[in-house]
Coordinates of C-alpha atoms in Angstrom, one line a residue:
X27 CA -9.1 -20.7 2.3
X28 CA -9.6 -21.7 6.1
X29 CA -9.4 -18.3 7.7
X30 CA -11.9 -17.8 10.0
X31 CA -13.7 -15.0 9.8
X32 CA -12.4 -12.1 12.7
X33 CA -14.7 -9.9 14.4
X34 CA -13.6 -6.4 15.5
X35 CA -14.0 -5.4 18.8
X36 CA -13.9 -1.8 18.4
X37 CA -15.1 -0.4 15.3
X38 CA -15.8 3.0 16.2
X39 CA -11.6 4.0 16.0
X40 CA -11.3 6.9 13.7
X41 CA -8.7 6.9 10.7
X42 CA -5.3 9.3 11.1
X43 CA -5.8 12.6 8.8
X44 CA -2.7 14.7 7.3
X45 CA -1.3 17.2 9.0
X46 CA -2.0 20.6 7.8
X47 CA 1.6 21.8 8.8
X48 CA 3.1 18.7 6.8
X49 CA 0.8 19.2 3.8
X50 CA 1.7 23.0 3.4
X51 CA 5.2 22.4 4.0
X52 CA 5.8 19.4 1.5
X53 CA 4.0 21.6 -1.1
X54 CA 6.7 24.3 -0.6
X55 CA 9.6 21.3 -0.3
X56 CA 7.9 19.8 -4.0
X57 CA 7.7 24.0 -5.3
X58 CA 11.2 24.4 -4.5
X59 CA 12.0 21.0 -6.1
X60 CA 10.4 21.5 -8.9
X61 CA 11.5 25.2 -9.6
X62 CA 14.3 24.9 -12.0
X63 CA 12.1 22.0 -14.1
X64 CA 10.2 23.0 -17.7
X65 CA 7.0 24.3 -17.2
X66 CA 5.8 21.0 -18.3
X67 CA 7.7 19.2 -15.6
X68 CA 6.1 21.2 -13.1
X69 CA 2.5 21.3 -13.8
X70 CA 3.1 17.5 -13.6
X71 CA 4.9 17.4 -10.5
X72 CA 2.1 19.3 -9.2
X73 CA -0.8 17.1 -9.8
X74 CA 1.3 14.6 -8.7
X75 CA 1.3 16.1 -5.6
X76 CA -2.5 16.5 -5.0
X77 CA -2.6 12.7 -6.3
X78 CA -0.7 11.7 -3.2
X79 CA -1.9 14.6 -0.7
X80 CA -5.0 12.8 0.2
X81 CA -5.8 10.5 3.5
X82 CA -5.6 7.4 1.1
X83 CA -2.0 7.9 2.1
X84 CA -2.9 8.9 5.9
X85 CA 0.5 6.0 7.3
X86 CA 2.7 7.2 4.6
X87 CA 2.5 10.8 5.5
X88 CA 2.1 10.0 9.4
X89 CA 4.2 7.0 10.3
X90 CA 7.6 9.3 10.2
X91 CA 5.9 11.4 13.4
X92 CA 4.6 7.6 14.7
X93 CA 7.6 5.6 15.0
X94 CA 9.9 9.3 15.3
X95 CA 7.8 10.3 18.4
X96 CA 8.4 6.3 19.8
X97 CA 12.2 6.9 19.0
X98 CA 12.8 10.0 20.5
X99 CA 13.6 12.1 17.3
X100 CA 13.5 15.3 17.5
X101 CA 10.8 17.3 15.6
X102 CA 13.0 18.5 13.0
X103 CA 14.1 15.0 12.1
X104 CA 10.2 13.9 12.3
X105 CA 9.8 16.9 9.7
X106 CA 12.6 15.5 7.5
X107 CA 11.4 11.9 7.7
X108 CA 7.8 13.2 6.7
X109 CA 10.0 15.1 3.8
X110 CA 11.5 10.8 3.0
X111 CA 8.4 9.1 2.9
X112 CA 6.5 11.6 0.6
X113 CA 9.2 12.0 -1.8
X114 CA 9.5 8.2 -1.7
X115 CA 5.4 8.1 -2.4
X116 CA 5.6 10.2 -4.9
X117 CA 8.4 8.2 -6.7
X118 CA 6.9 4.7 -6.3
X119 CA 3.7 5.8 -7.4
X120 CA 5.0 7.0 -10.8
X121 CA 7.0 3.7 -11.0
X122 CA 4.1 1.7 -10.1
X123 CA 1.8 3.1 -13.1
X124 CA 4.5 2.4 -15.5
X125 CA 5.0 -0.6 -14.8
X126 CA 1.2 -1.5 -14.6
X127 CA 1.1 0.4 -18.1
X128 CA -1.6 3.0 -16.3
X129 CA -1.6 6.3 -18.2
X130 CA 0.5 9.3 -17.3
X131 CA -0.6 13.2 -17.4
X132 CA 2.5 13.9 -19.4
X133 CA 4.9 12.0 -22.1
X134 CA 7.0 8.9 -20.8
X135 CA 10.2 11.1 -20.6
X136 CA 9.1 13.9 -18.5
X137 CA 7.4 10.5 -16.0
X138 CA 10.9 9.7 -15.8
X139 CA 12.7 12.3 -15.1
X140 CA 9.7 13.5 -12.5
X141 CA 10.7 9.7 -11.3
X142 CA 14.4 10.5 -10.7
X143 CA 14.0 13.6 -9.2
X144 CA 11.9 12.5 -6.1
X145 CA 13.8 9.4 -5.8
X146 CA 17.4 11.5 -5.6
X147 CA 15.6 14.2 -3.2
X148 CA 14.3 11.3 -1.1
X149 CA 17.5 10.0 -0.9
X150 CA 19.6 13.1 -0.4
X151 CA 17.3 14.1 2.7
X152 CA 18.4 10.2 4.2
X153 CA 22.1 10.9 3.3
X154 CA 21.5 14.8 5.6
X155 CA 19.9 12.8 8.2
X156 CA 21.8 9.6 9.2
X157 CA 25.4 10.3 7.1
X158 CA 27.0 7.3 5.7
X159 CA 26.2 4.7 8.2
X160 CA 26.7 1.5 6.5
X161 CA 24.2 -0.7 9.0
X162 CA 21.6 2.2 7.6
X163 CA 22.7 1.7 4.0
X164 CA 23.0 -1.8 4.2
X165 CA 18.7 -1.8 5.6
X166 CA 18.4 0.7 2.4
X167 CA 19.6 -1.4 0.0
X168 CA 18.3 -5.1 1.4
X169 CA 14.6 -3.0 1.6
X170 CA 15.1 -1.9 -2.0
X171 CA 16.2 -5.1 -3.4
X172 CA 13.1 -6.7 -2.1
X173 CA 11.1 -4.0 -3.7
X174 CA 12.3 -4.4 -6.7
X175 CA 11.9 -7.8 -6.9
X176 CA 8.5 -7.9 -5.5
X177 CA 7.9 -5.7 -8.2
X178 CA 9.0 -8.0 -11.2
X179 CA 7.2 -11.4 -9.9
X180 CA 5.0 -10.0 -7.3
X181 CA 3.7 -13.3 -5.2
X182 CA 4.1 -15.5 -8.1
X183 CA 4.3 -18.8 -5.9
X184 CA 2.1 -17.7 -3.1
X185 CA -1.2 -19.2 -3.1
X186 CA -3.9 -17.1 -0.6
X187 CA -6.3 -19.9 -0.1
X188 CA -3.4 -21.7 1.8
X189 CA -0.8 -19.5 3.0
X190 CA 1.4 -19.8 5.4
X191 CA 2.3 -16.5 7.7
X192 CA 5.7 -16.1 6.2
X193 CA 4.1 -16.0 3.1
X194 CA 1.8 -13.7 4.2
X195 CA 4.8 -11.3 5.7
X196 CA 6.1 -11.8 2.1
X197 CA 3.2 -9.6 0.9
X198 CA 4.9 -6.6 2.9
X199 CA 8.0 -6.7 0.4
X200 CA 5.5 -5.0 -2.4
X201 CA 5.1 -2.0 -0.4
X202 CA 8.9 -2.3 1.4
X203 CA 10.0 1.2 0.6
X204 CA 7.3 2.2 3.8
X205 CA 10.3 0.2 5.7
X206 CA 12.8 2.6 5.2
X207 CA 11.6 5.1 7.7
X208 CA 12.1 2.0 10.6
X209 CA 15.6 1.4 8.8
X210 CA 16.3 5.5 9.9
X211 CA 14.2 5.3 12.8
X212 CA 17.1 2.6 14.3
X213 CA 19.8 4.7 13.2
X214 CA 18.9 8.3 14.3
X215 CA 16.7 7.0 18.1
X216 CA 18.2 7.6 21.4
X217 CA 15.2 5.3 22.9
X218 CA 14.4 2.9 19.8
X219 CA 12.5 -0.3 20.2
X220 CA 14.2 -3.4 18.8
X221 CA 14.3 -2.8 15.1
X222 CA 12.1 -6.3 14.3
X223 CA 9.4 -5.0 17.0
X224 CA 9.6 -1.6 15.0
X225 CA 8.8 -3.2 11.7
X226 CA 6.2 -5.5 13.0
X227 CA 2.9 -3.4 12.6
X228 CA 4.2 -1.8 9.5
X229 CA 5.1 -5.1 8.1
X230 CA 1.2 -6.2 8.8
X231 CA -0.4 -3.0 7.3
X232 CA 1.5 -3.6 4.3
X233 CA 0.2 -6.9 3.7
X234 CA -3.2 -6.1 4.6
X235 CA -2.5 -3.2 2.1
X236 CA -1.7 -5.4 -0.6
X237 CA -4.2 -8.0 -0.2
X238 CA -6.8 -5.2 0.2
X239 CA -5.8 -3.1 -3.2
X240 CA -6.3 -6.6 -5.0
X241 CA -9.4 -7.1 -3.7
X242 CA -10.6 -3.3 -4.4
X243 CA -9.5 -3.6 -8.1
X244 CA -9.8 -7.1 -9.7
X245 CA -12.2 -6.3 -12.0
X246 CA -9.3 -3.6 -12.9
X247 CA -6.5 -5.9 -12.9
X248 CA -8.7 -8.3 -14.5
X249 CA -9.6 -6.4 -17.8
X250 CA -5.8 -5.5 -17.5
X251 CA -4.8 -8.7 -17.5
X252 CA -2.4 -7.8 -14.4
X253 CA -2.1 -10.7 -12.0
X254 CA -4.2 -9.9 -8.8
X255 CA -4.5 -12.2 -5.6
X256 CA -8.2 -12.1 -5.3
X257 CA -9.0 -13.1 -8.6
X258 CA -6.7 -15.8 -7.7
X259 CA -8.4 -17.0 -4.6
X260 CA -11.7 -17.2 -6.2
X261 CA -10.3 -19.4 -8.5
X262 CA -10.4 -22.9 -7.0
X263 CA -8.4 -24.6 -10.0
X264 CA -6.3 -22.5 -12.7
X265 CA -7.7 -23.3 -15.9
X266 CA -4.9 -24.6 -18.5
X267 CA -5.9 -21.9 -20.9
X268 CA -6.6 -19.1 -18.8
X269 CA -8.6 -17.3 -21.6
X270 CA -10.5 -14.0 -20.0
X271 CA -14.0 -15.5 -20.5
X272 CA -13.0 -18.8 -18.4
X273 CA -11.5 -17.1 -15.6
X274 CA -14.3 -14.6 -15.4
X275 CA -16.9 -17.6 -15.3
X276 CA -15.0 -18.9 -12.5
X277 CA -14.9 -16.1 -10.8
X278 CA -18.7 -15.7 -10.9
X279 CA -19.1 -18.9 -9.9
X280 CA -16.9 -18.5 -6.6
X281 CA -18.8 -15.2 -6.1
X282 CA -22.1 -16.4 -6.1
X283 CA -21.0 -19.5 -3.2
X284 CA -19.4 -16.4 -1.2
X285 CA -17.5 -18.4 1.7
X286 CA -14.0 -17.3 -0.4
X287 CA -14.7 -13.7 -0.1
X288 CA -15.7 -13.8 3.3
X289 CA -12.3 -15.4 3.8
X290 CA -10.6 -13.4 1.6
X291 CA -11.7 -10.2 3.5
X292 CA -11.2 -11.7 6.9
X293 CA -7.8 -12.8 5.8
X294 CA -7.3 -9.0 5.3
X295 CA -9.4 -7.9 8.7
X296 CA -6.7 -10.4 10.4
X297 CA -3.6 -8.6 9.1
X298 CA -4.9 -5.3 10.1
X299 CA -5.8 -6.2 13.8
X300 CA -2.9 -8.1 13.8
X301 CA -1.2 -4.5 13.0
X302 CA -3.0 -2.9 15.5
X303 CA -1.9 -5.0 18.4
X304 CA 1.8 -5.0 17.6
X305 CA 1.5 -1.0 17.1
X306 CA -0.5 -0.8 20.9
X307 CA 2.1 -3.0 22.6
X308 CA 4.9 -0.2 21.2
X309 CA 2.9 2.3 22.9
X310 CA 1.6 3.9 19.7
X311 CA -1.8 4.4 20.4
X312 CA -2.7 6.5 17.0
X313 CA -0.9 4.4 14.3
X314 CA -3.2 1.0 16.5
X315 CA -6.1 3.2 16.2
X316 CA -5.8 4.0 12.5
X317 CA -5.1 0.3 11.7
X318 CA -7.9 -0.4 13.3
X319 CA -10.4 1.6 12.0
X320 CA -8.7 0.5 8.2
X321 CA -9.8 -2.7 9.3
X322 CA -13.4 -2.0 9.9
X323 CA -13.4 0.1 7.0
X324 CA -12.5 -3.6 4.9
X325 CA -15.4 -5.0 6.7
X326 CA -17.6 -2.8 4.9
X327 CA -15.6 -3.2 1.6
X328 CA -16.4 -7.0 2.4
X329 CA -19.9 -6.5 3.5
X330 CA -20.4 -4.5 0.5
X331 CA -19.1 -7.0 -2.2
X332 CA -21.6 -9.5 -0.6
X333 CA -24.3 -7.4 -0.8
X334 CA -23.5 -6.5 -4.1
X335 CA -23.5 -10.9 -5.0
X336 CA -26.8 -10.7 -3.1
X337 CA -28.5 -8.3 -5.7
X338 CA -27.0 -10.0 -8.9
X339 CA -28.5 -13.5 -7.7
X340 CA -31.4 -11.5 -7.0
X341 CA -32.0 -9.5 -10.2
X342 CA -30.1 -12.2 -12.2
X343 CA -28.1 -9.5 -14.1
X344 CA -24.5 -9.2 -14.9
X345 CA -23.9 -6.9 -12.1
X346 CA -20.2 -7.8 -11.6
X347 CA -19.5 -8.8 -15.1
X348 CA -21.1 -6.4 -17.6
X349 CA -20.9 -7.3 -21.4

């Protein structure tokens, strides 16, 4: 990978918290959802909940009341946008642990139907909001369809030692649903910015997102067997049989010569500052100031792995690969 590595200018920027308010009122909204479920239904759709009501998910639960405030919106359509994205998180994080085969607090059919529920309440607070507008739908359906198939062959031909920055935006369509509240933005804002402008900083969160997550849990996705993009980039030829021993001495190998994770994490540093400055020119001083302080909080993440290398060449254990 030749990305240089990128130093941060201001570090200090604090991350965005949840909103009280929002908190308390989308644990009434998911209640009041959930009320006419079995009692098994409902325990689960409330630790659920508290999975997703944490400030892991700080743009998800904010960046309706970023890009609403920059629109115009009123606070009541902020509110009901808030009310889109965390019935939409809640949705795509179930479908995102079945499809990665994680485990589930309750039996496959009660996943499902938890699944369909917040996915039909997410999308009957859009239809309230914007109506029938077809450009709207149309945005819906195009960001959906690029989910979905993000999600069946995510970045299959994309290789992160050498990609271009369309490839790069490509990373964004794993995490695409986040784009729907832009898609509503445009239809429902007196005093929008041009939709492309709009999407811009989102756009580069998401792909930082993506490219950090793999580099948080490839030893997850390794033992898994889940294809993960670090693991990838620390692999400087695929081996023809990609047995789990062989990939895993490769790895170590690229670990211990540590100019690809450097890369890697600047390559994720970049995306998030990148983020940041198309957020500031919109005006929207918070959501620039929370990307940037993500992005010195993968510094560390980066800093950290390498000191981590440091103490297995060091103490010549199997720190990063234990038997």
């Amino acid at each position: 990978m030749a990305h240089s590595q990128v130093k941060l200018e201001k570090p200090v920027d604090q991350l965005a918290s949840l909103h009280d308010l929002d908190v308390a009122r989308m644990r009434g909204r998911f209640d009041l959802l959930l009320a006419t479920q079995p009692e098994s239904l409902q325990r689960y759709g409330r630790l659920l909940f508290e999975r997703i009501a944490v400030s892991n998910w700080s743009v998800e639960w904010n960046l309706a009341r970023w890009l609403g405030a920059r629109s115009g919106l009123t606070a009541t359509h902020q509110e009901r946008l808030v009310a889109v994205n965390v019935f939409g998180l809640g949705y795509i994080r179930l479908h995102d642990d079945r499809l990665d085969g994680e485990r589930q607090e309750a039996d496959e059919v009660a996943a499902r139907a938890l699944e369909a529920l917040l996915f039909e309440a997410a999308c009957g607070e859009l239809h309230e909001l914007v109506g029938e507008d077809p450009s709207f739908w149309h945005s819906f359906e195009a960001i959906m369809a690029g989910w979905e198939q993000a999600a069946i062959d995510p970045a299959a031909d994309i290789d992160v030692r050498s990609m271009s920055p369309a490839q790069i935006d490509r990373l964004a369509d794993i995490g695409a649903p986040l784009l729907i509240t832009c898609a509503a933005c445009a239809a429902l804002g007196p005093g929008i910015p041009e939709h492309g402008a709009m999407e811009k900083p989102v756009r580069h969160y998401l792909s930082a997102a993506v490219l950090y997550d793999h580099m948080k849990d490839w030893a997850d996705d390794l033992a898994a067997g889940r294809p993960n993009l670090f693991v990838a980039a620390m692999l400087e030829n695929q081996p023809e049989n990609p047995d789990h021993d062989t990939i895993r001495q490769q790895i170590q190998r690229a670990l211990i010569q540590i100019h690809d994770v450097q890369s890697y994490s600047a390559l994720v540093i970049q995306e998030l500052v990148r983020g940041a400055d198309a957020a500031q020119a919109l005006g929207m001083e918070t959501f620039a100031q929370h990307l940037r302080a993500l992005a010195g909080q993968a510094n560390e993440t980066g800093a950290q792995t390498l000191e981590g290398i440091q103490q297995y060449l060091m103490q010549g254990t199997a720190l990063f690969f234990p038997v």
